[in-house]
mmCIF file of C-alpha atoms in Angstrom:
data_model
loop_
_atom_site.group_PDB
_atom_site.id
_atom_site.type_symbol
_atom_site.label_atom_id
_atom_site.label_comp_id
_atom_site.label_asym_id
_atom_site.label_seq_id
_atom_site.Cartn_x
_atom_site.Cartn_y
_atom_site.Cartn_z
ATOM 1 C CA MET J 1 -46.259 -20.677 -15.048
ATOM 2 C CA ALA J 2 -44.464 -18.631 -16.284
ATOM 3 C CA LEU J 3 -41.698 -19.774 -19.141
ATOM 4 C CA VAL J 4 -38.694 -16.909 -19.681
ATOM 5 C CA GLN J 5 -35.883 -16.354 -22.597
ATOM 6 C CA VAL J 6 -32.706 -15.686 -21.018
ATOM 7 C CA ASN J 7 -30.019 -13.950 -23.064
ATOM 8 C CA PHE J 8 -26.769 -12.631 -20.973
ATOM 9 C CA ILE J 9 -23.097 -12.746 -21.833
ATOM 10 C CA SER J 10 -21.133 -15.025 -19.831
ATOM 11 C CA LYS J 11 -17.888 -14.509 -19.477
ATOM 12 C CA MET J 12 -17.250 -17.828 -18.902
ATOM 13 C CA LEU J 13 -17.608 -18.541 -22.713
ATOM 14 C CA SER J 14 -17.182 -15.250 -24.082
ATOM 15 C CA ARG J 15 -19.671 -15.095 -25.905
ATOM 16 C CA THR J 16 -24.210 -14.172 -25.150
ATOM 17 C CA VAL J 17 -25.745 -17.235 -24.792
ATOM 18 C CA THR J 18 -29.114 -18.317 -24.211
ATOM 19 C CA PHE J 19 -31.709 -20.035 -21.974
ATOM 20 C CA ASN J 20 -35.153 -21.468 -20.757
ATOM 21 C CA ALA J 21 -36.202 -20.658 -17.134
ATOM 22 C CA ILE J 22 -39.490 -22.628 -15.621
ATOM 23 C CA ILE J 23 -40.861 -19.638 -12.643
ATOM 24 C CA PRO J 24 -43.747 -21.240 -10.644
ATOM 25 C CA LEU J 25 -44.745 -17.374 -8.986
ATOM 26 C CA ASP J 26 -48.332 -17.320 -10.477
ATOM 27 C CA HIS J 27 -49.995 -19.957 -9.937
ATOM 28 C CA ILE J 28 -53.525 -20.355 -8.915
ATOM 29 C CA SER J 29 -54.631 -22.841 -6.704
ATOM 30 C CA PHE J 30 -58.620 -24.231 -6.993
ATOM 31 C CA GLY J 31 -60.414 -23.378 -4.171
ATOM 32 C CA LYS J 32 -57.940 -20.577 -1.690
ATOM 33 C CA GLU J 33 -58.315 -16.821 -2.243
ATOM 34 C CA GLU J 34 -55.919 -16.712 -0.136
ATOM 35 C CA VAL J 35 -52.283 -15.159 -0.918
ATOM 36 C CA VAL J 36 -49.484 -17.829 0.217
ATOM 37 C CA GLN J 37 -46.620 -16.166 1.110
ATOM 38 C CA GLN J 38 -43.928 -17.544 -1.971
ATOM 39 C CA LYS J 39 -40.990 -19.338 -0.482
ATOM 40 C CA PRO J 40 -37.512 -19.067 -2.605
ATOM 41 C CA LEU J 41 -37.461 -21.728 -5.215
ATOM 42 C CA LYS J 42 -35.948 -25.342 -5.648
ATOM 43 C CA THR J 43 -34.141 -24.994 -8.459
ATOM 44 C CA LEU J 44 -32.663 -28.277 -11.005
ATOM 45 C CA TYR J 45 -30.389 -27.374 -13.303
ATOM 46 C CA LEU J 46 -31.077 -29.791 -16.605
ATOM 47 C CA LEU J 47 -28.830 -30.465 -19.439
ATOM 48 C CA HIS J 48 -29.835 -31.506 -22.505
ATOM 49 C CA GLY J 49 -27.848 -34.466 -24.956
ATOM 50 C CA ALA J 50 -26.036 -34.630 -27.725
ATOM 51 C CA PHE J 51 -26.771 -32.489 -30.503
ATOM 52 C CA GLY J 52 -29.724 -30.481 -28.834
ATOM 53 C CA ASN J 53 -29.881 -26.781 -27.055
ATOM 54 C CA TYR J 54 -32.165 -25.053 -24.714
ATOM 55 C CA THR J 55 -35.001 -25.960 -26.100
ATOM 56 C CA ASP J 56 -35.298 -30.159 -25.791
ATOM 57 C CA TYR J 57 -37.728 -30.079 -22.307
ATOM 58 C CA LEU J 58 -39.830 -28.123 -23.567
ATOM 59 C CA SER J 59 -40.333 -30.389 -26.579
ATOM 60 C CA GLY J 60 -39.206 -33.230 -26.126
ATOM 61 C CA THR J 61 -41.153 -34.051 -22.132
ATOM 62 C CA ARG J 62 -43.750 -32.189 -19.942
ATOM 63 C CA ILE J 63 -41.697 -31.060 -17.748
ATOM 64 C CA GLN J 64 -42.995 -27.561 -17.851
ATOM 65 C CA ARG J 65 -46.587 -29.512 -16.701
ATOM 66 C CA TRP J 66 -44.307 -31.530 -13.590
ATOM 67 C CA ALA J 67 -42.197 -27.588 -12.610
ATOM 68 C CA GLU J 68 -45.424 -26.147 -11.675
ATOM 69 C CA GLU J 69 -47.194 -29.735 -9.561
ATOM 70 C CA HIS J 70 -43.959 -28.930 -7.354
ATOM 71 C CA ASN J 71 -43.275 -25.139 -7.364
ATOM 72 C CA LEU J 72 -39.884 -26.349 -8.797
ATOM 73 C CA ALA J 73 -37.730 -23.358 -10.953
ATOM 74 C CA VAL J 74 -35.886 -24.886 -13.514
ATOM 75 C CA ILE J 75 -33.334 -23.872 -16.078
ATOM 76 C CA MET J 76 -32.506 -25.184 -18.977
ATOM 77 C CA PRO J 77 -29.018 -23.782 -20.664
ATOM 78 C CA SER J 78 -27.315 -25.060 -23.646
ATOM 79 C CA GLY J 79 -24.188 -27.274 -23.780
ATOM 80 C CA GLU J 80 -23.425 -27.037 -27.231
ATOM 81 C CA ASN J 81 -21.471 -30.551 -28.547
ATOM 82 C CA GLN J 82 -19.126 -29.716 -26.049
ATOM 83 C CA PHE J 83 -20.064 -31.921 -23.141
ATOM 84 C CA TYR J 84 -20.232 -29.105 -20.011
ATOM 85 C CA VAL J 85 -16.296 -29.447 -19.458
ATOM 86 C CA ASP J 86 -14.128 -26.899 -19.363
ATOM 87 C CA LYS J 87 -11.439 -25.503 -22.006
ATOM 88 C CA PRO J 88 -9.499 -22.858 -20.270
ATOM 89 C CA ASN J 89 -6.829 -22.822 -22.232
ATOM 90 C CA ARG J 90 -9.589 -22.311 -25.074
ATOM 91 C CA GLY J 91 -11.723 -20.082 -23.754
ATOM 92 C CA GLU J 92 -14.524 -22.418 -23.720
ATOM 93 C CA ASN J 93 -14.979 -23.969 -19.634
ATOM 94 C CA TYR J 94 -18.869 -24.870 -19.905
ATOM 95 C CA GLY J 95 -18.540 -26.832 -16.548
ATOM 96 C CA ALA J 96 -18.156 -23.671 -14.520
ATOM 97 C CA TYR J 97 -20.892 -21.803 -17.063
ATOM 98 C CA VAL J 98 -23.934 -24.016 -16.379
ATOM 99 C CA ALA J 99 -22.590 -25.202 -12.781
ATOM 100 C CA ASP J 100 -20.826 -21.485 -11.997
ATOM 101 C CA GLU J 101 -21.767 -19.121 -13.555
ATOM 102 C CA LEU J 102 -25.460 -19.837 -14.625
ATOM 103 C CA VAL J 103 -26.102 -20.989 -10.774
ATOM 104 C CA GLU J 104 -24.785 -16.789 -9.692
ATOM 105 C CA PHE J 105 -26.419 -15.657 -12.518
ATOM 106 C CA THR J 106 -29.666 -16.866 -12.267
ATOM 107 C CA ARG J 107 -30.120 -16.658 -8.824
ATOM 108 C CA ASN J 108 -29.684 -12.941 -8.590
ATOM 109 C CA MET J 109 -32.305 -13.152 -11.340
ATOM 110 C CA PHE J 110 -34.602 -14.877 -9.593
ATOM 111 C CA PRO J 111 -36.743 -16.215 -6.474
ATOM 112 C CA LEU J 112 -34.367 -19.163 -6.155
ATOM 113 C CA SER J 113 -32.728 -20.785 -2.694
ATOM 114 C CA HIS J 114 -29.044 -20.735 -2.041
ATOM 115 C CA LYS J 115 -29.086 -24.197 -0.098
ATOM 116 C CA LYS J 116 -27.513 -26.550 -1.085
ATOM 117 C CA GLU J 117 -30.723 -29.285 -0.351
ATOM 118 C CA ASP J 118 -32.283 -26.792 -2.811
ATOM 119 C CA THR J 119 -30.125 -27.157 -5.279
ATOM 120 C CA PHE J 120 -29.922 -30.342 -8.253
ATOM 121 C CA ILE J 121 -28.173 -31.024 -11.093
ATOM 122 C CA ALA J 122 -29.497 -33.613 -13.529
ATOM 123 C CA GLY J 123 -29.219 -34.500 -17.125
ATOM 124 C CA LEU J 124 -29.592 -36.793 -20.502
ATOM 125 C CA SER J 125 -26.966 -39.181 -22.386
ATOM 126 C CA MET J 126 -23.966 -36.193 -23.187
ATOM 127 C CA GLY J 127 -25.546 -34.153 -20.710
ATOM 128 C CA GLY J 128 -26.321 -36.923 -17.881
ATOM 129 C CA TYR J 129 -22.258 -37.110 -18.167
ATOM 130 C CA GLY J 130 -21.753 -33.325 -17.655
ATOM 131 C CA ALA J 131 -23.784 -33.177 -14.706
ATOM 132 C CA MET J 132 -22.521 -36.000 -13.052
ATOM 133 C CA ILE J 133 -18.705 -34.463 -13.517
ATOM 134 C CA ASN J 134 -20.836 -31.206 -12.638
ATOM 135 C CA GLY J 135 -23.033 -32.452 -9.568
ATOM 136 C CA LEU J 136 -19.433 -33.803 -8.353
ATOM 137 C CA LYS J 137 -17.306 -31.193 -8.902
ATOM 138 C CA TYR J 138 -19.464 -28.069 -7.337
ATOM 139 C CA HIS J 139 -20.519 -30.537 -4.673
ATOM 140 C CA GLU J 140 -21.050 -27.477 -2.263
ATOM 141 C CA THR J 141 -23.394 -26.374 -4.632
ATOM 142 C CA PHE J 142 -25.169 -29.391 -5.290
ATOM 143 C CA SER J 143 -26.456 -31.616 -3.434
ATOM 144 C CA HIS J 144 -28.465 -34.829 -6.245
ATOM 145 C CA ILE J 145 -27.688 -35.545 -9.369
ATOM 146 C CA GLY J 146 -30.403 -37.074 -12.305
ATOM 147 C CA ALA J 147 -28.215 -38.685 -14.836
ATOM 148 C CA PHE J 148 -30.446 -40.195 -17.948
ATOM 149 C CA SER J 149 -29.009 -42.651 -19.868
ATOM 150 C CA PRO J 150 -25.410 -40.812 -19.197
ATOM 151 C CA GLY J 151 -23.474 -40.803 -21.527
ATOM 152 C CA LEU J 152 -20.504 -42.576 -19.084
ATOM 153 C CA MET J 153 -18.080 -43.204 -21.668
ATOM 154 C CA ILE J 154 -15.187 -41.682 -20.792
ATOM 155 C CA ASP J 155 -12.877 -45.947 -20.460
ATOM 156 C CA GLN J 156 -14.284 -45.766 -24.116
ATOM 157 C CA ILE J 157 -13.061 -42.646 -25.567
ATOM 158 C CA ILE J 158 -9.291 -43.066 -23.732
ATOM 159 C CA ALA J 159 -9.351 -46.583 -24.994
ATOM 160 C CA ARG J 160 -10.048 -45.177 -28.839
ATOM 161 C CA SER J 161 -13.109 -48.108 -29.050
ATOM 162 C CA GLU J 162 -15.650 -49.215 -31.424
ATOM 163 C CA LEU J 163 -18.602 -47.982 -29.730
ATOM 164 C CA LEU J 164 -17.938 -44.257 -30.209
ATOM 165 C CA SER J 165 -18.934 -45.033 -33.649
ATOM 166 C CA VAL J 166 -22.229 -45.899 -32.778
ATOM 167 C CA THR J 167 -22.212 -41.696 -32.139
ATOM 168 C CA GLY J 168 -21.297 -40.753 -35.901
ATOM 169 C CA TRP J 169 -18.943 -38.913 -34.478
ATOM 170 C CA SER J 170 -14.807 -39.191 -35.178
ATOM 171 C CA LEU J 171 -11.933 -39.216 -32.786
ATOM 172 C CA ASP J 172 -11.199 -36.171 -33.662
ATOM 173 C CA PHE J 173 -14.224 -34.690 -32.426
ATOM 174 C CA TYR J 174 -14.220 -36.195 -29.079
ATOM 175 C CA ASP J 175 -10.106 -35.200 -28.809
ATOM 176 C CA ASN J 176 -11.929 -30.916 -29.656
ATOM 177 C CA ALA J 177 -14.786 -31.269 -27.282
ATOM 178 C CA PHE J 178 -12.005 -32.734 -24.250
ATOM 179 C CA GLY J 179 -9.577 -30.464 -24.997
ATOM 180 C CA GLY J 180 -7.314 -33.525 -25.692
ATOM 181 C CA ILE J 181 -8.670 -37.066 -24.977
ATOM 182 C CA ASP J 182 -5.481 -38.050 -23.281
ATOM 183 C CA THR J 183 -6.091 -35.079 -20.381
ATOM 184 C CA ILE J 184 -9.538 -37.181 -19.459
ATOM 185 C CA LYS J 185 -8.466 -39.440 -17.092
ATOM 186 C CA ASP J 186 -7.725 -37.841 -13.840
ATOM 187 C CA SER J 187 -8.669 -34.729 -14.547
ATOM 188 C CA ASP J 188 -11.674 -33.337 -13.172
ATOM 189 C CA LYS J 189 -13.330 -35.253 -16.748
ATOM 190 C CA ASP J 190 -13.496 -38.266 -15.313
ATOM 191 C CA TYR J 191 -16.040 -38.943 -12.820
ATOM 192 C CA TYR J 192 -13.812 -41.955 -11.129
ATOM 193 C CA TYR J 193 -11.701 -39.197 -10.184
ATOM 194 C CA LEU J 194 -13.783 -36.492 -9.193
ATOM 195 C CA ILE J 195 -15.588 -39.758 -6.759
ATOM 196 C CA ASN J 196 -11.889 -41.088 -5.582
ATOM 197 C CA GLN J 197 -11.118 -36.703 -4.121
ATOM 198 C CA LEU J 198 -14.243 -36.991 -2.557
ATOM 199 C CA ILE J 199 -14.402 -40.492 -0.349
ATOM 200 C CA GLU J 200 -10.570 -39.637 -0.086
ATOM 201 C CA ASN J 201 -10.738 -35.909 1.885
ATOM 202 C CA LYS J 202 -14.255 -37.733 3.260
ATOM 203 C CA GLN J 203 -16.959 -34.711 1.531
ATOM 204 C CA ASP J 204 -20.217 -36.252 1.166
ATOM 205 C CA ILE J 205 -21.042 -36.607 -2.252
ATOM 206 C CA PRO J 206 -24.737 -36.234 -4.252
ATOM 207 C CA LYS J 207 -26.362 -38.300 -4.297
ATOM 208 C CA ILE J 208 -27.047 -39.934 -7.793
ATOM 209 C CA TYR J 209 -30.033 -41.195 -9.555
ATOM 210 C CA LEU J 210 -29.527 -43.138 -12.612
ATOM 211 C CA PRO J 211 -32.130 -44.387 -15.003
ATOM 212 C CA ILE J 212 -30.913 -46.927 -18.274
ATOM 213 C CA GLY J 213 -32.958 -48.606 -20.744
ATOM 214 C CA THR J 214 -32.046 -52.388 -21.772
ATOM 215 C CA GLU J 215 -31.900 -51.802 -25.518
ATOM 216 C CA ASP J 216 -29.440 -48.470 -24.676
ATOM 217 C CA PHE J 217 -26.259 -48.900 -26.381
ATOM 218 C CA LEU J 218 -24.804 -47.036 -23.738
ATOM 219 C CA LEU J 219 -25.764 -49.834 -21.059
ATOM 220 C CA GLU J 220 -22.249 -52.194 -19.982
ATOM 221 C CA SER J 221 -20.765 -48.828 -19.584
ATOM 222 C CA VAL J 222 -23.543 -46.839 -17.176
ATOM 223 C CA ARG J 223 -23.266 -51.043 -15.649
ATOM 224 C CA SER J 224 -19.432 -50.602 -15.217
ATOM 225 C CA PHE J 225 -20.258 -46.846 -13.302
ATOM 226 C CA LYS J 226 -23.110 -49.106 -11.175
ATOM 227 C CA SER J 227 -20.397 -51.703 -10.483
ATOM 228 C CA PHE J 228 -17.468 -48.882 -9.439
ATOM 229 C CA ALA J 229 -20.201 -47.008 -7.608
ATOM 230 C CA ASP J 230 -21.935 -50.169 -5.360
ATOM 231 C CA GLU J 231 -17.768 -51.043 -4.372
ATOM 232 C CA LYS J 232 -17.124 -47.394 -3.097
ATOM 233 C CA GLU J 233 -20.617 -47.629 -1.218
ATOM 234 C CA ILE J 234 -21.903 -43.784 -2.734
ATOM 235 C CA PRO J 235 -25.459 -42.864 -2.539
ATOM 236 C CA LEU J 236 -26.770 -43.931 -5.906
ATOM 237 C CA THR J 237 -30.071 -44.914 -7.111
ATOM 238 C CA TYR J 238 -30.209 -47.121 -10.459
ATOM 239 C CA ILE J 239 -32.540 -48.502 -12.442
ATOM 240 C CA GLU J 240 -32.480 -50.888 -14.915
ATOM 241 C CA ASP J 241 -36.182 -50.728 -17.555
ATOM 242 C CA GLU J 242 -37.197 -51.280 -21.147
ATOM 243 C CA GLY J 243 -36.451 -48.669 -23.427
ATOM 244 C CA GLY J 244 -33.901 -47.348 -25.769
ATOM 245 C CA HIS J 245 -32.260 -43.743 -26.342
ATOM 246 C CA GLU J 246 -35.700 -42.324 -26.932
ATOM 247 C CA TRP J 247 -37.708 -39.162 -25.125
ATOM 248 C CA ASP J 248 -40.004 -41.784 -24.231
ATOM 249 C CA PHE J 249 -37.428 -43.078 -21.641
ATOM 250 C CA TRP J 250 -36.177 -40.260 -20.513
ATOM 251 C CA ASP J 251 -40.145 -38.690 -20.737
ATOM 252 C CA LYS J 252 -40.673 -41.332 -18.235
ATOM 253 C CA TYR J 253 -37.861 -40.554 -15.730
ATOM 254 C CA VAL J 254 -37.400 -37.105 -15.618
ATOM 255 C CA LYS J 255 -41.244 -37.264 -14.221
ATOM 256 C CA ASN J 256 -40.032 -40.017 -11.805
ATOM 257 C CA PHE J 257 -36.699 -38.589 -10.848
ATOM 258 C CA LEU J 258 -38.551 -34.598 -9.303
ATOM 259 C CA ASP J 259 -40.897 -37.477 -7.687
ATOM 260 C CA TRP J 260 -36.845 -39.282 -6.130
ATOM 261 C CA LEU J 261 -35.696 -35.705 -4.764
ATOM 262 C CA PRO J 262 -37.160 -33.849 -1.865
ATOM 263 C CA LEU J 263 -39.434 -31.315 -3.536
ATOM 264 C CA ASP J 264 -42.999 -29.616 -2.299
ATOM 265 C CA GLU J 265 -45.526 -31.974 -2.230
ATOM 266 C CA LYS J 266 -47.609 -31.410 -5.786
ATOM 267 C CA GLY J 267 -50.215 -28.360 -5.118
ATOM 268 C CA ASN J 268 -53.583 -28.522 -7.135
ATOM 269 C CA TYR J 269 -53.240 -25.318 -9.823
ATOM 270 C CA LEU J 270 -55.266 -23.843 -12.130
ATOM 271 C CA SER J 271 -53.072 -24.202 -15.333
ATOM 272 C CA SER J 272 -53.991 -23.314 -19.365
ATOM 273 C CA GLY J 273 -57.079 -26.495 -19.668
ATOM 274 C CA ASN J 274 -56.863 -27.787 -16.772
ATOM 275 C CA VAL J 275 -60.151 -25.766 -14.915
ATOM 276 C CA ALA J 276 -61.503 -26.645 -11.260
ATOM 277 C CA GLU J 277 -64.709 -28.850 -11.240
#
């Protein structure tokens, strides 16, 4: 299991950026001396939540272990509290960075599959919103979307709802993060609009996996999206389970999401502290 930290100059963000990558190329299998031919790796682009960065999943979940078991590459960038949206008039194109530039860069750097069916995007909270909008917008790149306790709050943001006070951020913050609150509706920041466009154009919608905790402050806004998804008959796997907006819940559902994805069967590999019987 190779764990790699990469710095490179992003044209989409006009500065040097950092991401972590889990690249499972150095397997040692129990009782197998033959070398197994390495196929291009299936890949998950995994987006952190608010206040986080590219290190979050390594400390908050067991993603490194699970990626090795499934022979899955995982790319973890930083979103800097900017909701992974594009703001071209400000030179801040976080959506294009994670879903276009980063995909191209990592495919050139690592032995990743270029196939849509092998390429996935997911995230939690703010990153769940980012995975949703960019997975839909870049539907020709990503076949599956994971949105864990996603920040599907655009109705509340547009309405300047009191719910926003739970996050501790002001309306000015949201106005800056989205490049203007009044620019959200019927744009590429609007998941309802993106889904309606795909339906209207008779294009395939990526399969969506969406777990939410029953004690999560986002539950009602996520339920509203669920009602919309049911009405539109889009491919949604929806789960409500005990838990809040917390790492214990996300650790559980990152694993369950990987089990849901069309990944390789779990391998019986040696790793640190794991010795053959």
